[in-house]
Amino acid sequence: MISVSTIVNGVLLGGLYAVIALGLSLIFGVMRLVNLAHGVFVIGGGYLSYLVTTHLGLDPLVSLVLVAPALFAAGYVAQRAVFTRLVLRGTEPAMVATFGLMLLGHGAYTVAFSSNPKTLSTGYSNTGFDALGVRLRLVDVVGLAFGIVLTLAVWVWLQKTRSGVAVRAAAIDPGAAETVGIDVARMYALAAGVAGALAAVAGVIVGIGYSFTPTGGIAYLTIGFTVVVLGGIGSVAGTFLAALVIGLAQAVGGAVFGPVYQLLCVYALFVILLAVRPQGLFARRAHT
Amino acid sequence: MALRRRLALAFLLLLVSALAVAAAGCGGNSGEEATPATEAPATEAPATEAPATTEAPATTEAPATGEPIVIGSTLPLSGPLATLGGLVQEGIATAIADVNAAGGIDVGGTTHELVHEVLDNQSDPNLATQQARALVEEKGAVALLGSFTPPLSIPISNVADQLQVPAIFTNTPVRAWLAANPDGWKFAWDMFVDENQQTQLVYEAADRAETNKKVALFTDTEDDGIVMGALWEKFAPEWGYEVVYRANFPIGTADFKSFIEEAKAAEAEVVVAQMIPPDGLALWNQMKALGFAPKVAQCEKCAHFAGWPIELGELGEGTLMFGWWDPADANPGTDHMMEVFGAKYGETTELETTVTNYAVATVLFDAITRAGSADPAAINEALAATDFASVVGQVAFESNAFVIPAFERQWQGSAQVRVTPADHPAVAPFVSPLPGF
C-alpha cells in the first residue's frame, strides 16, 4: 500500500543512490568511460573509514576528512598511471581494465578484511525521528542531504570554476582543448579523483546505514549504472533526478507488489523509460 | 553506435561479474588444486587418539603398516561459504590427524595412515560435482566427507550414489536432503537437525517471554528461506502464535523500511528472520531506527555469524538462532573437543561446526574399522549398521539420516548461550525484551 511513508522513504533512498551514481556519471560524462571499478571505490570508502574509525576512534562522517582525500588520490593516480593511456586508445580497453580493477579489489578486500560483512557503527546508525507524521532514519536524511549538496557542488564546479570548465572542454573535444593549453590528461585525472572522493562519501553512508562486503560493490555499481543511463549520460542534474525516480520506483514497487518485486519494478521501469526516451530522461546537453 | 557498443560491453561485464558472485563468489581464494591435509590446521597438536572412538588415548601407537587410505573432501573454501567451509575442513582434518597420531586406522588387523585430499569447490555446486568425481576416480578416495548446506551436499550425494562410494555430511538439514531423492539415498549419509523440530524452537523460546504472540516473518527467497518460512507459518498456530506479516525478498536486499512499517502496523512482537548476515545487519539497524521493538527476535543464518554482536553492539543482544551441540551434554570425547576447539571458538556456531564435522569423520572411521576393509561397498554396509557413541550422541542411521536434536541459542554478550528447553540443566536465563531496542 502506498503511503506518505513509502514516498518519503523512496525519496530518501534516491538521495543515497544519487551519491553513489555521481562519481560514475562524472567519469562517464568526461571520458565516456564506464568505470566498472566504481563499486570497488564505494566499498573501499567503507573499509577505509572502518580502519580510521577503529584505530583513531573518529566518527565515520568525520573520517571523511581522511577517507575522501585518500580515494581522491587513488582515483587520480590510477587514472594518471593507467586509464588515461588506455582511454586515448579507445574506451573499450579502459573499460576492460576497470573490470580487472574490480576483480582485483574484490580479492584484496577479502584477503584484508575477510568475506564477513562490516558496518560503521555510530550512535546515529540506528537513530530515527518523527517528521511529517513519518518515522525517518537519520542516516537516510543525511544521505539525501549529501546527495543534494554534492550534486550542487559538482554542478558549480563544472560550470563556474576554471578547472571545471577545463574538464568540460577536455570532455567535449580533447584535441581542441590541448590546442588551447589544457592538460587533458590532468583534467581526466582530476575528474577521476573527484569521482573517487564522491565514492568515498557513498561508501561511508552505506557503511553507516547498511553494511558492506568485499563484493558488495557490484550491487551499488548496478544501481549507479541504472541511474546514470536513465538520467542521461553526463548530466549531473539528470543523475540526481533519476536517482530519485529509481528510489521512488523501488519503494512504491515494493509497497504495491511486495518486497520480492521491488527491484524487478525498478528495472521494468528502466526498460520502459529507455524505450520511450533512449537518450535518458534528462539528457538535453552533456556535462550540465 | 560506439556508445551503444560500450554500454553493451559494460552490461556484459557486469553480468559476468554478478553471475560469478552469485554462483561461485568472487571473494576469497580461487585455488582448485588438491590440498593434502593430514594434519589439523590452525589448532594445537591434537592429543593422540585411537581410531573409531572420540575418547583421546594417552599414547602414540606404532606407525601404520598398510597402504594409506584416501578420504576425499570437496569443500567451500572460497566464495560465499568460505568462512564455514574452513571450519568443516578443520573438524575433519583434526579427526584424521588424531587417527594418524595414534598410529593409523585399524582395518582387519592392519593399521593404515589416512590421507585427506581436499579440493576447493568455491561454493559452486557444479564444481563440487566435478570434484567429487575426481576425488574418487583420480585420487582413489574410498569415502567422501563433508561439504556444507543442501546446495553442495545434494550434488555430492548424487555422485556418491552413482559411483557407489559413501559420502557423509553434516550442516545439511535432513528433510531438505532426504526430499532431494524420493527413492532414498543409498551411499550418502547425513547427520544434522530436522527442520520440523528446528523451526518450532523459536516458539518454544518465545514462550519464555511475555509477548502478544504476533509474529512477523522476514525470509529471503533462497531454498531454505522458502522452506523454513513455510514451516514457521505452519507451526505458529500449533504453538498459539499468529503470523501477522511475512516479507519475502531476494538476497542482497538492503532497504527494509517499508516492510518494517507493515510489521510494526501489524503489532508483531516476535520477529523471525532467515537471511544472510549483510541483510540481517541492515534489518536490525532499520528496525531500531524506525522504532520497531520486537520483544523476541530470531535471525537464522545471519545471527550464526560470529561478528553479529561486534557489528551490532547492544542491538544484537538477545538475538536467537538454533544450535545443535552443547558441551554440557557430555557426550564421549567432549573434553577433547573443548581442549582442541573450545578456547579458540568459545560457545559459538564455529565450535558446533568444527565439532560436528569431527564427529562425522569418527563415524566414518568406525565404519571402516568394523568393515575390516577399505572397499567402499563394505564401508557403506558398515555405515548402515552404525551404533556409535560419538561426540554428538549415539549415532544410528534411519533412512541414511541421523537427526541431531536442535535447541535454541541466544546471543548474550559474546556467547551464544543455550535457552531451550527451559528445564535443561545448562539453560541460561532468557533475555527479553531485547535491551538494544
PDB file of C-alpha atoms in Angstrom, chain A residues 83-216:
ATOM      1  CA  PHE A  83      43.498   4.597 -17.528  1.00  0.00           C
ATOM      2  CA  THR A  84      44.246   7.782 -19.458  1.00  0.00           C
ATOM      3  CA  ARG A  85      46.648   5.955 -21.767  1.00  0.00           C
ATOM      4  CA  LEU A  86      44.009   3.330 -22.392  1.00  0.00           C
ATOM      5  CA  VAL A  87      41.198   5.871 -22.851  1.00  0.00           C
ATOM      6  CA  LEU A  88      43.224   7.666 -25.504  1.00  0.00           C
ATOM      7  CA  ARG A  89      43.362   4.381 -27.445  1.00  0.00           C
ATOM      8  CA  GLY A  90      39.597   3.885 -27.114  1.00  0.00           C
ATOM      9  CA  THR A  91      37.305   3.378 -24.151  1.00  0.00           C
ATOM     10  CA  GLU A  92      36.822  -0.383 -24.574  1.00  0.00           C
ATOM     11  CA  PRO A  93      40.349  -1.319 -23.380  1.00  0.00           C
ATOM     12  CA  ALA A  94      39.974   1.091 -20.467  1.00  0.00           C
ATOM     13  CA  MET A  95      36.608  -0.380 -19.521  1.00  0.00           C
ATOM     14  CA  VAL A  96      38.018  -3.896 -19.522  1.00  0.00           C
ATOM     15  CA  ALA A  97      40.847  -2.584 -17.332  1.00  0.00           C
ATOM     16  CA  THR A  98      38.304  -1.219 -14.836  1.00  0.00           C
ATOM     17  CA  PHE A  99      36.739  -4.690 -14.819  1.00  0.00           C
ATOM     18  CA  GLY A 100      40.142  -6.093 -13.883  1.00  0.00           C
ATOM     19  CA  LEU A 101      40.496  -3.486 -11.158  1.00  0.00           C
ATOM     20  CA  MET A 102      37.102  -4.515  -9.818  1.00  0.00           C
ATOM     21  CA  LEU A 103      38.137  -8.176  -9.532  1.00  0.00           C
ATOM     22  CA  LEU A 104      41.447  -7.135  -8.002  1.00  0.00           C
ATOM     23  CA  GLY A 105      39.565  -5.064  -5.430  1.00  0.00           C
ATOM     24  CA  HIS A 106      37.303  -7.971  -4.510  1.00  0.00           C
ATOM     25  CA  GLY A 107      40.291 -10.211  -3.907  1.00  0.00           C
ATOM     26  CA  ALA A 108      42.255  -7.603  -1.984  1.00  0.00           C
ATOM     27  CA  TYR A 109      39.343  -6.719   0.303  1.00  0.00           C
ATOM     28  CA  THR A 110      38.669 -10.390   1.020  1.00  0.00           C
ATOM     29  CA  VAL A 111      42.269 -11.030   1.958  1.00  0.00           C
ATOM     30  CA  ALA A 112      42.443  -7.905   4.112  1.00  0.00           C
ATOM     31  CA  PHE A 113      39.026  -7.973   5.779  1.00  0.00           C
ATOM     32  CA  SER A 114      37.572 -11.491   5.199  1.00  0.00           C
ATOM     33  CA  SER A 115      34.270 -12.065   3.450  1.00  0.00           C
ATOM     34  CA  ASN A 116      32.262 -11.219   6.577  1.00  0.00           C
ATOM     35  CA  PRO A 117      30.133  -8.068   6.474  1.00  0.00           C
ATOM     36  CA  LYS A 118      31.227  -4.897   8.230  1.00  0.00           C
ATOM     37  CA  THR A 119      29.274  -1.895   9.401  1.00  0.00           C
ATOM     38  CA  LEU A 120      30.308   1.583  10.521  1.00  0.00           C
ATOM     39  CA  SER A 121      28.588   1.650  13.883  1.00  0.00           C
ATOM     40  CA  THR A 122      27.867   5.041  15.366  1.00  0.00           C
ATOM     41  CA  GLY A 123      25.285   6.408  17.741  1.00  0.00           C
ATOM     42  CA  TYR A 124      23.139   7.509  14.809  1.00  0.00           C
ATOM     43  CA  SER A 125      23.393   4.280  12.723  1.00  0.00           C
ATOM     44  CA  ASN A 126      20.013   3.283  14.010  1.00  0.00           C
ATOM     45  CA  THR A 127      18.623   6.604  15.176  1.00  0.00           C
ATOM     46  CA  GLY A 128      15.209   7.669  13.945  1.00  0.00           C
ATOM     47  CA  PHE A 129      12.868  10.595  14.460  1.00  0.00           C
ATOM     48  CA  ASP A 130       9.339  11.625  13.562  1.00  0.00           C
ATOM     49  CA  ALA A 131       8.672  14.288  10.917  1.00  0.00           C
ATOM     50  CA  LEU A 132       5.640  14.926   8.710  1.00  0.00           C
ATOM     51  CA  GLY A 133       3.937  12.124  10.549  1.00  0.00           C
ATOM     52  CA  VAL A 134       6.531   9.685   9.269  1.00  0.00           C
ATOM     53  CA  ARG A 135       9.269   7.853  11.130  1.00  0.00           C
ATOM     54  CA  LEU A 136      12.599   8.670   9.424  1.00  0.00           C
ATOM     55  CA  ARG A 137      16.099   7.258   9.778  1.00  0.00           C
ATOM     56  CA  LEU A 138      18.666   9.942  10.471  1.00  0.00           C
ATOM     57  CA  VAL A 139      21.240   8.324   8.196  1.00  0.00           C
ATOM     58  CA  ASP A 140      18.770   8.361   5.289  1.00  0.00           C
ATOM     59  CA  VAL A 141      18.230  12.080   5.769  1.00  0.00           C
ATOM     60  CA  VAL A 142      22.000  12.549   5.899  1.00  0.00           C
ATOM     61  CA  GLY A 143      22.268  10.599   2.649  1.00  0.00           C
ATOM     62  CA  LEU A 144      19.714  12.808   0.911  1.00  0.00           C
ATOM     63  CA  ALA A 145      21.434  15.929   2.242  1.00  0.00           C
ATOM     64  CA  PHE A 146      24.753  14.713   0.856  1.00  0.00           C
ATOM     65  CA  GLY A 147      23.042  13.902  -2.429  1.00  0.00           C
ATOM     66  CA  ILE A 148      21.706  17.459  -2.784  1.00  0.00           C
ATOM     67  CA  VAL A 149      24.863  19.201  -1.609  1.00  0.00           C
ATOM     68  CA  LEU A 150      27.244  17.097  -3.691  1.00  0.00           C
ATOM     69  CA  THR A 151      25.098  17.408  -6.807  1.00  0.00           C
ATOM     70  CA  LEU A 152      25.121  21.188  -6.440  1.00  0.00           C
ATOM     71  CA  ALA A 153      28.847  21.198  -5.668  1.00  0.00           C
ATOM     72  CA  VAL A 154      29.729  19.153  -8.734  1.00  0.00           C
ATOM     73  CA  TRP A 155      27.464  21.294 -10.909  1.00  0.00           C
ATOM     74  CA  VAL A 156      29.005  24.532  -9.600  1.00  0.00           C
ATOM     75  CA  TRP A 157      32.498  23.114 -10.044  1.00  0.00           C
ATOM     76  CA  LEU A 158      31.865  22.124 -13.656  1.00  0.00           C
ATOM     77  CA  GLN A 159      30.005  25.322 -14.554  1.00  0.00           C
ATOM     78  CA  LYS A 160      31.584  28.078 -12.531  1.00  0.00           C
ATOM     79  CA  THR A 161      35.215  27.245 -11.882  1.00  0.00           C
ATOM     80  CA  ARG A 162      38.231  27.392 -14.150  1.00  0.00           C
ATOM     81  CA  SER A 163      39.195  23.766 -13.534  1.00  0.00           C
ATOM     82  CA  GLY A 164      35.621  22.643 -14.068  1.00  0.00           C
ATOM     83  CA  VAL A 165      35.377  24.455 -17.372  1.00  0.00           C
ATOM     84  CA  ALA A 166      38.694  22.892 -18.392  1.00  0.00           C
ATOM     85  CA  VAL A 167      37.362  19.440 -17.509  1.00  0.00           C
ATOM     86  CA  ARG A 168      34.279  20.081 -19.659  1.00  0.00           C
ATOM     87  CA  ALA A 169      36.422  21.308 -22.504  1.00  0.00           C
ATOM     88  CA  ALA A 170      38.563  18.173 -22.287  1.00  0.00           C
ATOM     89  CA  ALA A 171      35.387  16.128 -22.316  1.00  0.00           C
ATOM     90  CA  ILE A 172      33.817  17.835 -25.332  1.00  0.00           C
ATOM     91  CA  ASP A 173      36.875  17.938 -27.591  1.00  0.00           C
ATOM     92  CA  PRO A 174      40.178  16.731 -26.147  1.00  0.00           C
ATOM     93  CA  GLY A 175      42.116  17.743 -29.264  1.00  0.00           C
ATOM     94  CA  ALA A 176      40.834  21.289 -29.276  1.00  0.00           C
ATOM     95  CA  ALA A 177      41.359  21.527 -25.524  1.00  0.00           C
ATOM     96  CA  GLU A 178      45.012  20.565 -25.941  1.00  0.00           C
ATOM     97  CA  THR A 179      45.496  23.278 -28.553  1.00  0.00           C
ATOM     98  CA  VAL A 180      44.360  25.953 -26.109  1.00  0.00           C
ATOM     99  CA  GLY A 181      46.767  24.729 -23.441  1.00  0.00           C
ATOM    100  CA  ILE A 182      44.538  22.471 -21.356  1.00  0.00           C
ATOM    101  CA  ASP A 183      46.347  19.456 -19.939  1.00  0.00           C
ATOM    102  CA  VAL A 184      43.745  16.873 -20.903  1.00  0.00           C
ATOM    103  CA  ALA A 185      45.430  14.012 -19.041  1.00  0.00           C
ATOM    104  CA  ARG A 186      45.455  16.109 -15.882  1.00  0.00           C
ATOM    105  CA  MET A 187      41.787  17.021 -16.333  1.00  0.00           C
ATOM    106  CA  TYR A 188      40.890  13.364 -16.740  1.00  0.00           C
ATOM    107  CA  ALA A 189      42.814  12.540 -13.571  1.00  0.00           C
ATOM    108  CA  LEU A 190      41.119  15.393 -11.751  1.00  0.00           C
ATOM    109  CA  ALA A 191      37.698  14.056 -12.738  1.00  0.00           C
ATOM    110  CA  ALA A 192      38.694  10.539 -11.637  1.00  0.00           C
ATOM    111  CA  GLY A 193      39.948  11.919  -8.341  1.00  0.00           C
ATOM    112  CA  VAL A 194      36.691  13.755  -7.685  1.00  0.00           C
ATOM    113  CA  ALA A 195      34.779  10.591  -8.605  1.00  0.00           C
ATOM    114  CA  GLY A 196      36.894   8.672  -6.084  1.00  0.00           C
ATOM    115  CA  ALA A 197      36.123  11.198  -3.362  1.00  0.00           C
ATOM    116  CA  LEU A 198      32.391  11.015  -4.176  1.00  0.00           C
ATOM    117  CA  ALA A 199      32.588   7.225  -3.966  1.00  0.00           C
ATOM    118  CA  ALA A 200      34.175   7.588  -0.540  1.00  0.00           C
ATOM    119  CA  VAL A 201      31.196   9.582   0.689  1.00  0.00           C
ATOM    120  CA  ALA A 202      28.829   6.961  -0.713  1.00  0.00           C
ATOM    121  CA  GLY A 203      30.802   4.152   0.944  1.00  0.00           C
ATOM    122  CA  VAL A 204      30.687   5.803   4.342  1.00  0.00           C
ATOM    123  CA  ILE A 205      26.926   6.392   4.148  1.00  0.00           C
ATOM    124  CA  VAL A 206      26.383   2.796   3.037  1.00  0.00           C
ATOM    125  CA  GLY A 207      28.552   1.592   5.913  1.00  0.00           C
ATOM    126  CA  ILE A 208      26.622   3.631   8.481  1.00  0.00           C
ATOM    127  CA  GLY A 209      23.158   2.782   7.218  1.00  0.00           C
ATOM    128  CA  TYR A 210      23.609  -0.726   5.843  1.00  0.00           C
ATOM    129  CA  SER A 211      26.700  -2.958   5.692  1.00  0.00           C
ATOM    130  CA  PHE A 212      29.364  -3.847   3.165  1.00  0.00           C
ATOM    131  CA  THR A 213      31.274  -6.919   1.995  1.00  0.00           C
ATOM    132  CA  PRO A 214      34.197  -7.317  -0.441  1.00  0.00           C
ATOM    133  CA  THR A 215      31.898  -7.991  -3.385  1.00  0.00           C
ATOM    134  CA  GLY A 216      29.050  -5.745  -2.278  1.00  0.00           C
TER     135      GLY A 216
END
